[in-house]
XYZ file of C-alpha atoms in Angstrom:
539
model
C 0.000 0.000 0.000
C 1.012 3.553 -0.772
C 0.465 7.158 -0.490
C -0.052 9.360 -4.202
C -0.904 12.813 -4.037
C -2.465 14.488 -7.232
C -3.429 18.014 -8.170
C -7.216 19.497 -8.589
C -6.229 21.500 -11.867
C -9.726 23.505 -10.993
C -9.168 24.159 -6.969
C -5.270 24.451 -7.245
C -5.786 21.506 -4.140
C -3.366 18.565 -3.923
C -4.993 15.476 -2.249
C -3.137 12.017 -0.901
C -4.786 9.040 -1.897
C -4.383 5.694 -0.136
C -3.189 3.196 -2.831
C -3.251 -0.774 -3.099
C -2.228 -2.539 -6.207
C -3.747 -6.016 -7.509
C -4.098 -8.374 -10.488
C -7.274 -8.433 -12.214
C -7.111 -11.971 -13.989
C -10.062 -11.453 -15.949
C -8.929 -8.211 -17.794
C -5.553 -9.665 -17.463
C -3.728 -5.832 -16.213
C -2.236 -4.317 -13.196
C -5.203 -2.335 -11.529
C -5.482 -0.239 -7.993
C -8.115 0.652 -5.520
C -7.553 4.398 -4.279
C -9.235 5.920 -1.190
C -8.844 9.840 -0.046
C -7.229 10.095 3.093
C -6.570 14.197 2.578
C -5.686 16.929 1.940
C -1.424 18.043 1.372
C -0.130 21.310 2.957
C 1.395 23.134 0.563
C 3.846 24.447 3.301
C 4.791 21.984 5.572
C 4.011 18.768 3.301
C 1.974 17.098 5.632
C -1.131 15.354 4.848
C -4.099 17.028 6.341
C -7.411 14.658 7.278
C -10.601 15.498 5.879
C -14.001 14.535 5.772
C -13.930 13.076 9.766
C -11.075 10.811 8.388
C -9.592 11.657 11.617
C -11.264 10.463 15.117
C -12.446 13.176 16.522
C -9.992 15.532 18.906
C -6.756 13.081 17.125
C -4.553 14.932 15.277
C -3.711 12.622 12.295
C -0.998 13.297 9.614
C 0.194 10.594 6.981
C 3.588 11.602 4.816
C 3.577 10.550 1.131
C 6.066 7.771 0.518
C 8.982 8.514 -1.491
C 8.706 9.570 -5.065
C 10.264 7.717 -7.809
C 14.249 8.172 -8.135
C 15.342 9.445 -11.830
C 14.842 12.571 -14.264
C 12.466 15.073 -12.501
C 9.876 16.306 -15.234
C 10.259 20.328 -15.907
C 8.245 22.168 -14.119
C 8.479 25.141 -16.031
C 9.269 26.340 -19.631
C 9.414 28.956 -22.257
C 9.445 29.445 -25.401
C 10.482 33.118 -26.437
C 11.894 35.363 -29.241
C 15.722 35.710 -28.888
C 17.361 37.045 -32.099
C 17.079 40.476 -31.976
C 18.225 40.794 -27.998
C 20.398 38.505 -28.135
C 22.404 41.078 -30.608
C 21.847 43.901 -28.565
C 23.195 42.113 -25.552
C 26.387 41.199 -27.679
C 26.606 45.082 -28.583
C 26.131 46.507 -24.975
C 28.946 43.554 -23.794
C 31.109 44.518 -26.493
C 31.463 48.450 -26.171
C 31.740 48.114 -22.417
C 28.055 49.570 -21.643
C 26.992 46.618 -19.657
C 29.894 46.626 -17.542
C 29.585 50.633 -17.071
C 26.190 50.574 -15.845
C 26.731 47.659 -13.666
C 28.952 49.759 -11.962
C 27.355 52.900 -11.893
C 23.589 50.752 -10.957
C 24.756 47.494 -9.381
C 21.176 46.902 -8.351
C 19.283 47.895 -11.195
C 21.010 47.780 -14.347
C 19.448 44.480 -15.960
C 16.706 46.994 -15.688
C 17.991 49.587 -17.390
C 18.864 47.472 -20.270
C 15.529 45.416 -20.803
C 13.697 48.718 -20.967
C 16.699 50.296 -23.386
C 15.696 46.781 -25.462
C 12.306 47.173 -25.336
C 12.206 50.659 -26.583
C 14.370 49.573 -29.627
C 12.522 47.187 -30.602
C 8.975 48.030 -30.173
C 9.386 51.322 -32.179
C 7.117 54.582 -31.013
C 5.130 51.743 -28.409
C 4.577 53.386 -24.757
C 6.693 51.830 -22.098
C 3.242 50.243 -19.711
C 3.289 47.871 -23.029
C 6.420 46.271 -21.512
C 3.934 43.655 -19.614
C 2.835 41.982 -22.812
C 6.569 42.118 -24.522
C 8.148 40.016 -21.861
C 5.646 37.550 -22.280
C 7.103 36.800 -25.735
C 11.251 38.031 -25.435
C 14.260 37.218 -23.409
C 15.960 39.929 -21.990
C 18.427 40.842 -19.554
C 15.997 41.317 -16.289
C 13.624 38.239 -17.179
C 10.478 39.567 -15.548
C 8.021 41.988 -16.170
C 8.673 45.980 -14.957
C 5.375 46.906 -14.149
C 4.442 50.953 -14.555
C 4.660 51.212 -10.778
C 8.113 49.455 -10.612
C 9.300 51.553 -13.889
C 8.312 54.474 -11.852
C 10.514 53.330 -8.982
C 13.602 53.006 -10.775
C 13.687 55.717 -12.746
C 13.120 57.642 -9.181
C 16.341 55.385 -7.812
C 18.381 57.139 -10.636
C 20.788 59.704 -8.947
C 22.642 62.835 -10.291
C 25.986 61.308 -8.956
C 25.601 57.599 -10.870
C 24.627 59.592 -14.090
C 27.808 61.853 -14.141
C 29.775 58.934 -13.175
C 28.122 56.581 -16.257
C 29.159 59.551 -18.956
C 32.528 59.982 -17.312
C 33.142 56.631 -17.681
C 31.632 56.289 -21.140
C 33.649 59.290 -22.410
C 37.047 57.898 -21.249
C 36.178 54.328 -23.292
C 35.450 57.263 -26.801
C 37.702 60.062 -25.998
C 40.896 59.470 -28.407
C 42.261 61.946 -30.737
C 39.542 62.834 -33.028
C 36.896 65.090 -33.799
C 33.471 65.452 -31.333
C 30.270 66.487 -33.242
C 28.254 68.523 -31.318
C 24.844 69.678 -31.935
C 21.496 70.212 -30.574
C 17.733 70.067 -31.060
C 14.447 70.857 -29.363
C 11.739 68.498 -27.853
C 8.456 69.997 -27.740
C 5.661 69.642 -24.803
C 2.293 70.378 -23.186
C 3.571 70.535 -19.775
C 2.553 73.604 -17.893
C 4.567 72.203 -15.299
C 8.114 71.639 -15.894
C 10.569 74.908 -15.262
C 12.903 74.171 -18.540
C 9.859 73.743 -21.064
C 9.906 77.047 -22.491
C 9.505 79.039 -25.714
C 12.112 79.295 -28.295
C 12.980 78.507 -31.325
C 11.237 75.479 -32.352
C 12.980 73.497 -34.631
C 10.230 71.135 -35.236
C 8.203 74.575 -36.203
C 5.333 72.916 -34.272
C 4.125 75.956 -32.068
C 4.862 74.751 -28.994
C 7.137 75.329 -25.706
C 10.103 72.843 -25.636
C 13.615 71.813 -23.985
C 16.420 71.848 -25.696
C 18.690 68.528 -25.662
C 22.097 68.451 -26.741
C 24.370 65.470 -27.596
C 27.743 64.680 -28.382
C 29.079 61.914 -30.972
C 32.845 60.661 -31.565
C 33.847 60.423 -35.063
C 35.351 57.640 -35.583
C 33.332 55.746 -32.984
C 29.794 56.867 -34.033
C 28.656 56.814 -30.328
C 27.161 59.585 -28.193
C 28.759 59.980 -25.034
C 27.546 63.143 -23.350
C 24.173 64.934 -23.242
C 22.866 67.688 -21.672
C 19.172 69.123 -21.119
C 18.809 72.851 -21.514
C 15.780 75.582 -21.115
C 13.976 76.049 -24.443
C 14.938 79.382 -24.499
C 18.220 79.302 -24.942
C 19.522 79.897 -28.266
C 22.664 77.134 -29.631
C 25.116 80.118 -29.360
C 24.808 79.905 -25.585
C 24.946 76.748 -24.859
C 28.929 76.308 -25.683
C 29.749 78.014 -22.642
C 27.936 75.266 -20.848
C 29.412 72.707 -22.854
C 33.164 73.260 -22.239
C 32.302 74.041 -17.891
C 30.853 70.594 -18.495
C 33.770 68.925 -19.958
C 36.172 70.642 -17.106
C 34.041 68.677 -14.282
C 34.070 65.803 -16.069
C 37.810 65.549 -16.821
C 38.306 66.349 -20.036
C 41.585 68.872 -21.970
C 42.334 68.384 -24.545
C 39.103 68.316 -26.953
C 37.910 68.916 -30.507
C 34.402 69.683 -31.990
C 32.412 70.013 -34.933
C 29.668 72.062 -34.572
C 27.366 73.818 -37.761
C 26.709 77.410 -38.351
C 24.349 77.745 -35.275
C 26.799 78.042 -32.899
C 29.079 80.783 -34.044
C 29.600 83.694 -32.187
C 32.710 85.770 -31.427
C 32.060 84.842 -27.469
C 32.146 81.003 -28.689
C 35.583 81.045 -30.586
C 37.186 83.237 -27.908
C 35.897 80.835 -25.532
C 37.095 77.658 -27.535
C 40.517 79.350 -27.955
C 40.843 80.185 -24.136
C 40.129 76.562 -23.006
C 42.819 75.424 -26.060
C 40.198 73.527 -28.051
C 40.236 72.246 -31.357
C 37.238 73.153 -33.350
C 35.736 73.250 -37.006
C 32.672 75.353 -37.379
C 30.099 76.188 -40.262
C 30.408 80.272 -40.824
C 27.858 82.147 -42.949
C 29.249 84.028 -45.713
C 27.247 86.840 -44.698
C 30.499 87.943 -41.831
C 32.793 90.618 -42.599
C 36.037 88.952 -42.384
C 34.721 85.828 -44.280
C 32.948 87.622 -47.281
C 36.258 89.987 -47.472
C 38.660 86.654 -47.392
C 36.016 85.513 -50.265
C 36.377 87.959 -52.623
C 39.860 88.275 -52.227
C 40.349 84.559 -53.779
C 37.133 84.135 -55.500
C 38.391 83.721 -58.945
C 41.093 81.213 -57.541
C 38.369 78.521 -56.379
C 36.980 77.318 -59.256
C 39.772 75.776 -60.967
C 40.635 72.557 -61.932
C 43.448 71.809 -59.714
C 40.624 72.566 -56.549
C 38.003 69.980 -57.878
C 37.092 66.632 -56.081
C 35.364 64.785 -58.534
C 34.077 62.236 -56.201
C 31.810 65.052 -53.978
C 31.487 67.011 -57.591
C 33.002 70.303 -55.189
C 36.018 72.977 -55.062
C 37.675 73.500 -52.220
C 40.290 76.419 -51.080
C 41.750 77.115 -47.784
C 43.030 80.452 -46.328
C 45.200 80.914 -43.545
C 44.161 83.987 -41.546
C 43.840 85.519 -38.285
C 41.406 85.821 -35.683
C 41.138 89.065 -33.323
C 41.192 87.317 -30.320
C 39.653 89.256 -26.811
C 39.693 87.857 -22.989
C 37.790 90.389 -20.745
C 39.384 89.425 -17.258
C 36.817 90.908 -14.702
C 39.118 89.517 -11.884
C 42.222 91.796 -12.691
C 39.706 94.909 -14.770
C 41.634 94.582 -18.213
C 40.956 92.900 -21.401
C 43.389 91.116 -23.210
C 43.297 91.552 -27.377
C 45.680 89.462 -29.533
C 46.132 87.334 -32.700
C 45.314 83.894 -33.375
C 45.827 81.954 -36.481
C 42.612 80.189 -38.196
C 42.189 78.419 -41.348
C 39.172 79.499 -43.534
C 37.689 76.801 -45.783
C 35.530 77.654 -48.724
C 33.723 75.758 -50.857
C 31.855 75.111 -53.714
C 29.372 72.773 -55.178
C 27.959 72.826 -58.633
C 24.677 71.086 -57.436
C 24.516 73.617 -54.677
C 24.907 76.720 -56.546
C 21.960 74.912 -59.399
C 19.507 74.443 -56.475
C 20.194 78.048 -54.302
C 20.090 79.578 -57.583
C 16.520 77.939 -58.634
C 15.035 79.051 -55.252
C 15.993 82.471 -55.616
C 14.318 82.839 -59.105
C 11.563 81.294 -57.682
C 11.116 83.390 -54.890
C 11.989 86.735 -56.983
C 8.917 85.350 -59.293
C 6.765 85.348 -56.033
C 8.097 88.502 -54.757
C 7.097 90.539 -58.194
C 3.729 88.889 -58.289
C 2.947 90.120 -54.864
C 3.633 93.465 -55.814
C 1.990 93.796 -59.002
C -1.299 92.139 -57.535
C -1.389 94.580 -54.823
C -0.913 91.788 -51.931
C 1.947 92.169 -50.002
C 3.280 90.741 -46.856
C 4.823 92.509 -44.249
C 7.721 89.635 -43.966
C 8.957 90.331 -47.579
C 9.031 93.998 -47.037
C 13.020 94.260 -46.673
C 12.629 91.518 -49.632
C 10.832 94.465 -51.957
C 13.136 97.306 -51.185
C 15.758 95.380 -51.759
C 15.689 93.890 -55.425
C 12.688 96.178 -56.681
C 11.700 99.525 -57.208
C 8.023 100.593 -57.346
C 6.840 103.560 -59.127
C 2.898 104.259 -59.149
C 2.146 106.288 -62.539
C -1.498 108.258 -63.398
C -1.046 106.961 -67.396
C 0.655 103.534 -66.855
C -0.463 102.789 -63.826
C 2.051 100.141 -61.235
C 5.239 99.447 -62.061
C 7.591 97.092 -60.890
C 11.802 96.987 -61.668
C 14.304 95.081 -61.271
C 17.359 96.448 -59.068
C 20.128 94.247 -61.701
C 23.034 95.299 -59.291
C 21.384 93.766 -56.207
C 20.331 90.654 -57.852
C 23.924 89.921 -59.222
C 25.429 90.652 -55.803
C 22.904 87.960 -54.312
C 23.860 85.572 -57.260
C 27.423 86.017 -56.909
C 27.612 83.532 -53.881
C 25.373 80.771 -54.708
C 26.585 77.194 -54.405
C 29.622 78.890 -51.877
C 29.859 78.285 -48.343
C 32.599 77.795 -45.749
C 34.449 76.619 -42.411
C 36.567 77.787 -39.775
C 38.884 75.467 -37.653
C 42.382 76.298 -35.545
C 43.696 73.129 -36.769
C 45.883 72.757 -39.696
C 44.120 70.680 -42.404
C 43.054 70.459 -46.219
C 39.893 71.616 -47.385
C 38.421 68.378 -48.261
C 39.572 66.680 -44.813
C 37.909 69.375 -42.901
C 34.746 68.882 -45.070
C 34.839 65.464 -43.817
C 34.657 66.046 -40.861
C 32.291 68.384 -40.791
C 29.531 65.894 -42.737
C 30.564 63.247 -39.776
C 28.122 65.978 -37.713
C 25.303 63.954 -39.095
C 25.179 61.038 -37.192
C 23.955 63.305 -34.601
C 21.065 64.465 -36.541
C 20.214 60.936 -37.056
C 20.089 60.639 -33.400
C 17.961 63.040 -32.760
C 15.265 61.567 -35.346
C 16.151 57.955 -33.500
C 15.512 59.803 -30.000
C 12.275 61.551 -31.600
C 10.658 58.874 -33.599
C 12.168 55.179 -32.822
C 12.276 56.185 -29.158
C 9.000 57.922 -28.906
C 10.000 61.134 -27.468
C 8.417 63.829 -30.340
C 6.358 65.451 -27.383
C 7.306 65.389 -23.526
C 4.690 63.272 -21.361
C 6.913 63.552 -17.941
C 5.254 64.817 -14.518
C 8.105 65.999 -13.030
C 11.983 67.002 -13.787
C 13.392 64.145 -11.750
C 10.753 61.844 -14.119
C 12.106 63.852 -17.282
C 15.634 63.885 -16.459
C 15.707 60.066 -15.590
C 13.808 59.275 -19.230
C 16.193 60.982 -21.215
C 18.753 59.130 -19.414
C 17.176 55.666 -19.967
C 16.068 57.205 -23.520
C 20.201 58.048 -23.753
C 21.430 54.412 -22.756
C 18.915 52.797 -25.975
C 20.664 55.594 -28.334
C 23.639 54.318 -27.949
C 23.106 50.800 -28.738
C 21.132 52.307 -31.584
C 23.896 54.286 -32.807
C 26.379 51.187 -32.417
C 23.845 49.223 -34.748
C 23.943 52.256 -37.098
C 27.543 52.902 -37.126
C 28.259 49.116 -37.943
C 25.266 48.912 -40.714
C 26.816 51.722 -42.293
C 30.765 50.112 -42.319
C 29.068 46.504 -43.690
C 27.329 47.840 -46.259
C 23.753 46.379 -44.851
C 21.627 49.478 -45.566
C 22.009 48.412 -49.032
C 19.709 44.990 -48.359
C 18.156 46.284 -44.763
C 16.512 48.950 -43.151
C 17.315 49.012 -39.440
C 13.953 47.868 -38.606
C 14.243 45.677 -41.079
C 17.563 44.119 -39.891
C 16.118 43.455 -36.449
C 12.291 42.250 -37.674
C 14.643 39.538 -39.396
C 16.122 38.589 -36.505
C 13.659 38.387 -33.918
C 11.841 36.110 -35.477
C 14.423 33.436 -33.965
C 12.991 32.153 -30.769
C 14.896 30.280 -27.998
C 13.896 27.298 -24.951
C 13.996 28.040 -21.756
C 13.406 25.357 -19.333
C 14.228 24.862 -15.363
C 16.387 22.212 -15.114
C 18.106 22.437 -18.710
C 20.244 24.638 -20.676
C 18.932 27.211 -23.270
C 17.976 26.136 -26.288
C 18.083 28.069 -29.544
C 15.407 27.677 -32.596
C 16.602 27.335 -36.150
C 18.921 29.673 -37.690
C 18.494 30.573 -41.110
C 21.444 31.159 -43.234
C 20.154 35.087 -43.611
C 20.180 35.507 -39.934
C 23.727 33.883 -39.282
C 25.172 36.565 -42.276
C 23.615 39.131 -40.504
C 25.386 37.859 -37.371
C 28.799 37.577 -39.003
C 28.575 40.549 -40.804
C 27.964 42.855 -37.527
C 30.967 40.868 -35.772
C 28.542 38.627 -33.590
C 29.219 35.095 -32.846
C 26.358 33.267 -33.735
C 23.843 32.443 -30.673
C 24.325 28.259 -29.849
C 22.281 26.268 -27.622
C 25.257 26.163 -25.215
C 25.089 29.844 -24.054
């Protein structure tokens, strides 16, 4: 005779059963008699009595006999989608962002990098949707982050472990190369936060904002330093801020490329007086470029100056800058030369296009006038390339001004850069074009990573969602950067690229090792070509 227990599927209850084996010689088969003798405690084990199987006032508990030895059966598996985190794990092991926020968040960065996974890969979906994505992916964390929980660590996240994460971030990118630099605004409804505020929209959506800035290595194609700003702050302004940045977080010797935006004389003194290398887009509209211009303007255009391969001239003038230092401390200001290179360019497809958007807008201009319907905006516009003259016989009549039209004309398809570092023209352009990864991380932060308009309560919510938003750019950027050296945007799209690899699904069970689906042969060259050993069921 023995004890079996067995579960009620419906109640969740586990009852013992009293068990005797015979011989039934008519059917010839091993049968049993069973008979209920209670009820198992699913904490200590025991087997309670029911039913007055017990005399009454006796305390009666029977233990099951020993199971079976051999192979337990699982008691729990999985079956889940794999591919595509599996390669962003690989990525955030191999550029040393796993082990950076492990040190910076010892306690929460598995975390940090299921949500950074999640908001890759579920492009422009809200973050409560995590629930039903862990349900069907492996990540880092393994379990669902609940919007309460999610709430609770981005609360955990402290000024201290983010400065520490960028510093050590920036030591793993900081070599000798060029930074891009740029910025961009965020717009939002909040009524509430103190930096949403109105400026110069560059989403031209008629709304307050923030402004976030971000900075990208060169040769590395990954951001390591950002900064949230007031919306009203204009991008001249916000290199001041920039380089007092850099100082507390360790930083000399430095060089940036930053575009037109964020000239000013205040900038390149301050650039000079903290010894940093820079390259900067200049309008041609400044004195000392437009006299440097003309001076060499016939020189440009030649043969010898042509890259055939960008279909561009290039030139470059050594010349000097009129450095000043005010120095409040000691009531003097200190004026003095610095050498700078100026850069000019120009492009034949450049000069086609500015030139077809001036006739166009001349053509608009006269027909305004002549039909009476003018707009106060274009009113420097009129006086500038037209004269008017209102006659009793002829009635209106509207001129041309031929000397101001060729002036405008005469600098179509030019344009130009400044740096304090000795290089040729067509290095320094470059360079310069490298400035666009960051743009492309600003439409990754806005649109893949569902941050268009601000929905934060608070700035400690804000400034801890850009941070997590932050961590899933740079994986982002990593997948970009390494796209773009393979040659894969030729066959893929990003999304693309990871839609065919999360299709591959993996085993998870208890008491046995992960095991991985079927891997097509497209999925193992996407694997080889991004430098990614190929996932195995021994992992």
């Amino acid at each position: 005779m023995a004890i079996v227990t067995q579960t009620d599927k419906r109640s969740g209850i586990t009852y013992a059963y009293e068990t005797e084996y015979y011989w039934d010689k008519t059917k010839k088969q091993s049968r049993s008699k069973r008979i209920c003798v209670g009820k198992v405690d699913p904490i200590s084990g025991e087997i309670v009595p029911t039913r007055g199987r017990a005399k009454k006032g006796e305390l009666k508990t029977l233990s099951p006999s020993p199971g079976k030895t051999g192979p337990k059966p699982f008691t729990k598996s999985k079956r889940l989608y794999y591919g595509a985190t599996y390669l962003l794990e690989a990525f955030s092991d191999s550029i040393g962002l796993t082990t950076d926020l492990k040190q910076c968040f010892p306690d929460t960065y598995k975390k940090l990098l299921s949500i950074a996974f999640f908001l890759i890969l579920e492009d422009n979906n809200p973050l409560y949707r995590f629930e039903k994505w862990n349900l069907t992916h492996k990540h880092p964390y393994g379990q669902d982050i609940a919007s309460p929980r999610s709430s609770e660590l981005f609360a955990s996240i402290t000024d201290d472990q983010v400065t520490k994460f960028l510093r050590l971030q920036a030591e793993r990118r900081v070599e000798d190369e060029y930074w891009a630099y740029d910025s961009s605004s965020i717009s939002s409804y909040s009524e509430t936060l103190n930096q949403v505020q109105w400026g110069k929209n560059k989403e031209d959506d008629r709304l307050p904002q923030i402004n976030l800035l971000l900075v990208f290595g060169e040769k590395s194609g990954l951001p390591f330093y950002y900064c949230k700003l007031a919306g009203n702050i204009p991008d001249a302004k916000t290199v001041k801020h920039l380089l007092e940045d850099l100082d507390i977080l360790g930083f000399g010797k430095t060089k940036f490329v930053m575009d037109r935006g964020f000239y000013s004389e205040d900038n390149i003194n301050g650039l000079y007086r903290k010894h940093v290398k820079f390259l900067v887009g200049v309008r041609l509209s400044l004195k000392f470029i437009k006299r440097h211009l003309d001076e060499i303007y016939d020189d440009i255009r030649m043969f010898t100056n042509y890259d055939e391969s960008i279909n561009t001239y290039g030139f470059t003038v050594p010349a000097e800058w009129d450095y000043l230092q005010e120095r409040p401390y000691k009531g003097d200001v200190i004026k003095d030369k610095r050498r700078i290179y100026i850069h000019y360019y120009y492009s034949i497809e450049k000069g086609a296009d500015d030139e077809q958007a001036f006739d166009k807008r001349i053509t608009e201009l006269c027909s305004e006038l002549l039909e009476g319907k003018q707009i106060e905006e274009h009113k420097k516009a009129y006086s500038q390339f037209f004269e008017v003259k209102d006659t009793p016989v002829r009635g209106k009549q509207v001129y041309y001004k031929e000397d101001e039209m060729k002036a405008a004309r005469r600098y179509f398809g030019y344009f130009a850069l400044i740096t304090n570092e000795k290089m040729d023209a067509f290095t320094a352009l470059h360079l310069y074009r490298m400035k666009d990864i960051v743009e492309k991380a600003f439409s990754n932060i806005k649109d893949r990573l569902n941050m268009r308009r601000l929905l934060a309560k608070s700035e400690k919510n804000l400034d801890d969602k850009i941070f997590t938003e932050f961590v899933a750019l740079i994986l982002i950027s990593h997948l970009d950067h390494k796209m773009k050296e393979t040659n894969l945007y030729k066959r893929y799209s990003m999304q693309q690229l990871l839609d065919k690899l999360d299709v591959l699904e993996c085993f998870e069970d208890e008491n046995r090792k992960l095991r991985i689906g079927e891997l097509l042969n497209k999925q193992a060259e996407i694997y080889e070509a991004l430098g990614v050993s190929l996932p195995t069921s021994s992992c």
